[in-house]
PDB file of C-alpha atoms in Angstrom:
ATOM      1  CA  UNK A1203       0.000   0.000   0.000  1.00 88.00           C
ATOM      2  CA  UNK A1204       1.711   3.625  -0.914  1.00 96.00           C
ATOM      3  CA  UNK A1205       0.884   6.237   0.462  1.00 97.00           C
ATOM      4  CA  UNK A1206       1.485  10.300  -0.042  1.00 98.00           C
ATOM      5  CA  UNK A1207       1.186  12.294   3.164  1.00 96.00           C
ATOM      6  CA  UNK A1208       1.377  15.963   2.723  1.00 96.00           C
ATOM      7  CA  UNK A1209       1.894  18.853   6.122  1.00 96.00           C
ATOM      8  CA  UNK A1210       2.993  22.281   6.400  1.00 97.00           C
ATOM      9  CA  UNK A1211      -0.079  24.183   5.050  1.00 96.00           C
ATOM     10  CA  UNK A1212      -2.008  26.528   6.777  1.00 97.00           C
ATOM     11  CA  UNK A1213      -3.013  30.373   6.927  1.00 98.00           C
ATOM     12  CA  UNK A1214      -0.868  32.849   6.299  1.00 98.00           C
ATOM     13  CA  UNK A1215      -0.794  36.691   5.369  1.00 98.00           C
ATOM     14  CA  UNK A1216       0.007  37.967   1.501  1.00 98.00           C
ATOM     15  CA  UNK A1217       3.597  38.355   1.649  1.00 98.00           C
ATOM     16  CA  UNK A1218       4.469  35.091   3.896  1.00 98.00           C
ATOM     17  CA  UNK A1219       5.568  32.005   3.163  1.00 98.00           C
ATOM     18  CA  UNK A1220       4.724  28.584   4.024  1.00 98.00           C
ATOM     19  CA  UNK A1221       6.932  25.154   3.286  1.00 98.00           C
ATOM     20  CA  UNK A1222       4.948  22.112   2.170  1.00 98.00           C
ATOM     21  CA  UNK A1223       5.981  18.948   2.314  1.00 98.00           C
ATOM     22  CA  UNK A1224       4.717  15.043   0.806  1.00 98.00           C
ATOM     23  CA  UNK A1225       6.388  12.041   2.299  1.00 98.00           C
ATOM     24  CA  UNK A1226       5.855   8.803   0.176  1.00 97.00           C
ATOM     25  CA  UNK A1227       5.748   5.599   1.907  1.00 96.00           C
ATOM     26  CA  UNK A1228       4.959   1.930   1.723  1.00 95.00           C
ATOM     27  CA  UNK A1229       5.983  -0.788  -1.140  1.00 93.00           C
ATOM     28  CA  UNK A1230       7.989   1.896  -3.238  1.00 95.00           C
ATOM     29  CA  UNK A1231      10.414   0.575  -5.868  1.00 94.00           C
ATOM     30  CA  UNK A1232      11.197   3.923  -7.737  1.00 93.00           C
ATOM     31  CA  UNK A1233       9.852   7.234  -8.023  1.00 96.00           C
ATOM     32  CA  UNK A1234       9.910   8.965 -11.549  1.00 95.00           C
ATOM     33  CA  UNK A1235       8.199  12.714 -11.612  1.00 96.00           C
ATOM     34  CA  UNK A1236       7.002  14.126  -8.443  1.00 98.00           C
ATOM     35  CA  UNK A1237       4.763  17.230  -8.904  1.00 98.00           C
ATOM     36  CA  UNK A1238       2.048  19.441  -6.731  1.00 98.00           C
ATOM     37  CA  UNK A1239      -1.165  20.673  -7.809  1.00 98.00           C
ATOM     38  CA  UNK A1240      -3.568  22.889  -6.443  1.00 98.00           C
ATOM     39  CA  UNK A1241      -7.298  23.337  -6.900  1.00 98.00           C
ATOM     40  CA  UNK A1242      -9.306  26.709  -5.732  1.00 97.00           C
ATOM     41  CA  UNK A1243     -12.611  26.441  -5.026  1.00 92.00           C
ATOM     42  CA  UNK A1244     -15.120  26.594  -8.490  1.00 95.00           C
ATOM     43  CA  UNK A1245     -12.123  26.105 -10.696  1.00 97.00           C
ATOM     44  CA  UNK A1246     -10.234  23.027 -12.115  1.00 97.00           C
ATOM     45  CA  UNK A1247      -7.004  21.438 -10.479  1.00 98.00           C
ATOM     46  CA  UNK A1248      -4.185  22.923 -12.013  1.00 98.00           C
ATOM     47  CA  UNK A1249      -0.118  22.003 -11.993  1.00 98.00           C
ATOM     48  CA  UNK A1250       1.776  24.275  -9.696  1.00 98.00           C
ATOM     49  CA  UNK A1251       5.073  22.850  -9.873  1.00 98.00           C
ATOM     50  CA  UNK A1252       6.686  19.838 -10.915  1.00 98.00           C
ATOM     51  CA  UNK A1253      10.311  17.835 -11.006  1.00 98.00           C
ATOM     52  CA  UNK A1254      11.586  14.602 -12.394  1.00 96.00           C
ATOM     53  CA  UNK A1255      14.168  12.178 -10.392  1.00 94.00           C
ATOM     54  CA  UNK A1256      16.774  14.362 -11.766  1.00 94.00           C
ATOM     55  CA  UNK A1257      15.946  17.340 -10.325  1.00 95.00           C
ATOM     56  CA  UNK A1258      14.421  19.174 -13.467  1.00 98.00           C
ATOM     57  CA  UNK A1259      11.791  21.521 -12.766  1.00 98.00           C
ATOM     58  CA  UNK A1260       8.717  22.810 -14.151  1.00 98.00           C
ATOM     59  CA  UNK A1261       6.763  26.220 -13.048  1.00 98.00           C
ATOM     60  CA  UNK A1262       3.294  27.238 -13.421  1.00 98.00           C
ATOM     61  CA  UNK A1263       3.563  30.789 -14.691  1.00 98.00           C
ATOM     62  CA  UNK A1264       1.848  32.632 -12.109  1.00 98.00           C
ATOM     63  CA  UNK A1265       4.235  30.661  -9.042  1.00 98.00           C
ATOM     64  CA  UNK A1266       7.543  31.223 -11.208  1.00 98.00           C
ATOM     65  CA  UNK A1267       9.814  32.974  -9.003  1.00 98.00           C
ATOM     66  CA  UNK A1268       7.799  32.758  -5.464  1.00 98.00           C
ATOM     67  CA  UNK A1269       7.417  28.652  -5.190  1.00 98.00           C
ATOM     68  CA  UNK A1270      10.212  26.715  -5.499  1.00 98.00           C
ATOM     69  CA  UNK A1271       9.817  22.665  -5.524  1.00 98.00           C
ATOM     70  CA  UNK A1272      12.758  20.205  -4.256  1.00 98.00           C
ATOM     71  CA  UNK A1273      12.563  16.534  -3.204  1.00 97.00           C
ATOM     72  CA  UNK A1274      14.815  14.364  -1.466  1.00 97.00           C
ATOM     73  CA  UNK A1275      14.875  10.606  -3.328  1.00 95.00           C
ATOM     74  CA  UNK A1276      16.542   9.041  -0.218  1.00 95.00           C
ATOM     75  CA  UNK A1277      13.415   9.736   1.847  1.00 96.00           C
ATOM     76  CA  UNK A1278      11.016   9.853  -0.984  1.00 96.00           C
ATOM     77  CA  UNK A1279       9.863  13.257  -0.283  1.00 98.00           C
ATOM     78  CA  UNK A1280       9.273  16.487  -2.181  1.00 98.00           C
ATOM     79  CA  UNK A1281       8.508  20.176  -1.101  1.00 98.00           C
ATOM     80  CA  UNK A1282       7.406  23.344  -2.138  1.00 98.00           C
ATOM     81  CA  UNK A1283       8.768  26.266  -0.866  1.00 98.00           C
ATOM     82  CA  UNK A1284       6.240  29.235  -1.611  1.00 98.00           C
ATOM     83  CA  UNK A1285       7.300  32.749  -1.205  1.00 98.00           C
ATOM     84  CA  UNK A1286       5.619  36.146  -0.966  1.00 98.00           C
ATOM     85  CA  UNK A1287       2.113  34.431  -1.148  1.00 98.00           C
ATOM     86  CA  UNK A1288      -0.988  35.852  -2.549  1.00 98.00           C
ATOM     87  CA  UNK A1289      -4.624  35.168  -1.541  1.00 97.00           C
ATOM     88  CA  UNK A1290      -4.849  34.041  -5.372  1.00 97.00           C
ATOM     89  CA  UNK A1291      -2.834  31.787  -4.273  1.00 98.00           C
ATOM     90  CA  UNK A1292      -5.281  30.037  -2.048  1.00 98.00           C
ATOM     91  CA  UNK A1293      -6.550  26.345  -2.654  1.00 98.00           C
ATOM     92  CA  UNK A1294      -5.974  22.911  -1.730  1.00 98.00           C
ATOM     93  CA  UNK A1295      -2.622  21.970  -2.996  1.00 98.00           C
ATOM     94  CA  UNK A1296      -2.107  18.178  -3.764  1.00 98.00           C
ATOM     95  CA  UNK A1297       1.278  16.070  -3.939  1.00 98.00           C
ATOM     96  CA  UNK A1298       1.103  13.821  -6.911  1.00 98.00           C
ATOM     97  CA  UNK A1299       3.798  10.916  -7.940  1.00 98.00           C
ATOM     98  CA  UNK A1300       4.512   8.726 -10.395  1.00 97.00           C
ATOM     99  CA  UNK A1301       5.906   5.626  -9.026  1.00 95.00           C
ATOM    100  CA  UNK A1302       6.914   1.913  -9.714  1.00 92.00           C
ATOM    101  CA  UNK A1303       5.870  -0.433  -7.026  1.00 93.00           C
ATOM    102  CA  UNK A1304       7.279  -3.593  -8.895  1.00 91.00           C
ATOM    103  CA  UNK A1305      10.665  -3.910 -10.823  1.00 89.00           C
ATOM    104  CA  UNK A1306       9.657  -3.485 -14.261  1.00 88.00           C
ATOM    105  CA  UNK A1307       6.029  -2.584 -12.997  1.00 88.00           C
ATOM    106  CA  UNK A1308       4.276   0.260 -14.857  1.00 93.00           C
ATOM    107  CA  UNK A1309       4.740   3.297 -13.484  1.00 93.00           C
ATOM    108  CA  UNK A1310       1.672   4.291 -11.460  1.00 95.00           C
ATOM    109  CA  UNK A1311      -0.312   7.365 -10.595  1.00 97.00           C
ATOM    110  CA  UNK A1312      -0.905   8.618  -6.966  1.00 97.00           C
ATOM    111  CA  UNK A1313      -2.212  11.657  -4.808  1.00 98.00           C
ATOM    112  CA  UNK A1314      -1.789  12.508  -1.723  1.00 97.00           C
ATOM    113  CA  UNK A1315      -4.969  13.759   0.253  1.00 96.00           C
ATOM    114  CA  UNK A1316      -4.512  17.653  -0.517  1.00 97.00           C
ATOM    115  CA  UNK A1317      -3.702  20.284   2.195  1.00 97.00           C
ATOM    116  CA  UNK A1318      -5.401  23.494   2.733  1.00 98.00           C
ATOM    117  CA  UNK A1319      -3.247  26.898   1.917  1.00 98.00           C
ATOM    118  CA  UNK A1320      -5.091  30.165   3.046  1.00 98.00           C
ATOM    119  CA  UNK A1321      -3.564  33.601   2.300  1.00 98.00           C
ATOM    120  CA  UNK A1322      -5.399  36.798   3.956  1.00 97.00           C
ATOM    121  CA  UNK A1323      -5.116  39.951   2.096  1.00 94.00           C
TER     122      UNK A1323
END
């Protein structure tokens, strides 16, 4: 059984920053592209930020610069760092992975159970 298990979100004022972090555990061969989404409410989930094992990144355009997204393959983790927040930046933000839980498995699809960011004008 894997598992994604985000923390760190919360409420914060525009202009503060908050740290997320997803911790991937359970039967967990490899771990290709790690990524976070968000959804606000009324609209569509939308890609944030996302990096492959390598460490190559990918920024939504309105986050580019502010968020910054890391991950640690030793403890099959991932972060996002986001920086002089915005109430548009409010919404559930979701840790999504692509992982192999069998050697030469398919690579599969999982979420994590979303975490709440508030930003107060």
């Amino acid at each position: 059984q894997v598992q994604l298990v985000e923390s760190g979100g919360g409420l914060v004022q525009a202009g503060g920053s908050l740290r997320l972090t997803c911790a991937a555990s359970g039967s967990i061969v490899s771990i290709d592209g790690m990524a976070w989404y968000r959804q606000a409410p009324g609209k569509q989930r939308e890609l944030v930020a996302a990096i492959t094992s390598g460490g190559s990144t990918n920024y939504a355009d309105s986050v580019k610069g502010r968020f910054f997204i890391s991950r640690d393959n030793a403890k099959n983790t991932v972060y996002l760092q986001m920086n002089s927040l915005k109430p548009e930046d409010t919404a559930v933000y979701y840790c999504n992975a692509d992982l192999r839980v069998r050697w030469y498995g398919p690579t599969l699809e999982y979420w994590g159970q979303g975490t709440q960011v508030t930003v107060s004008s």
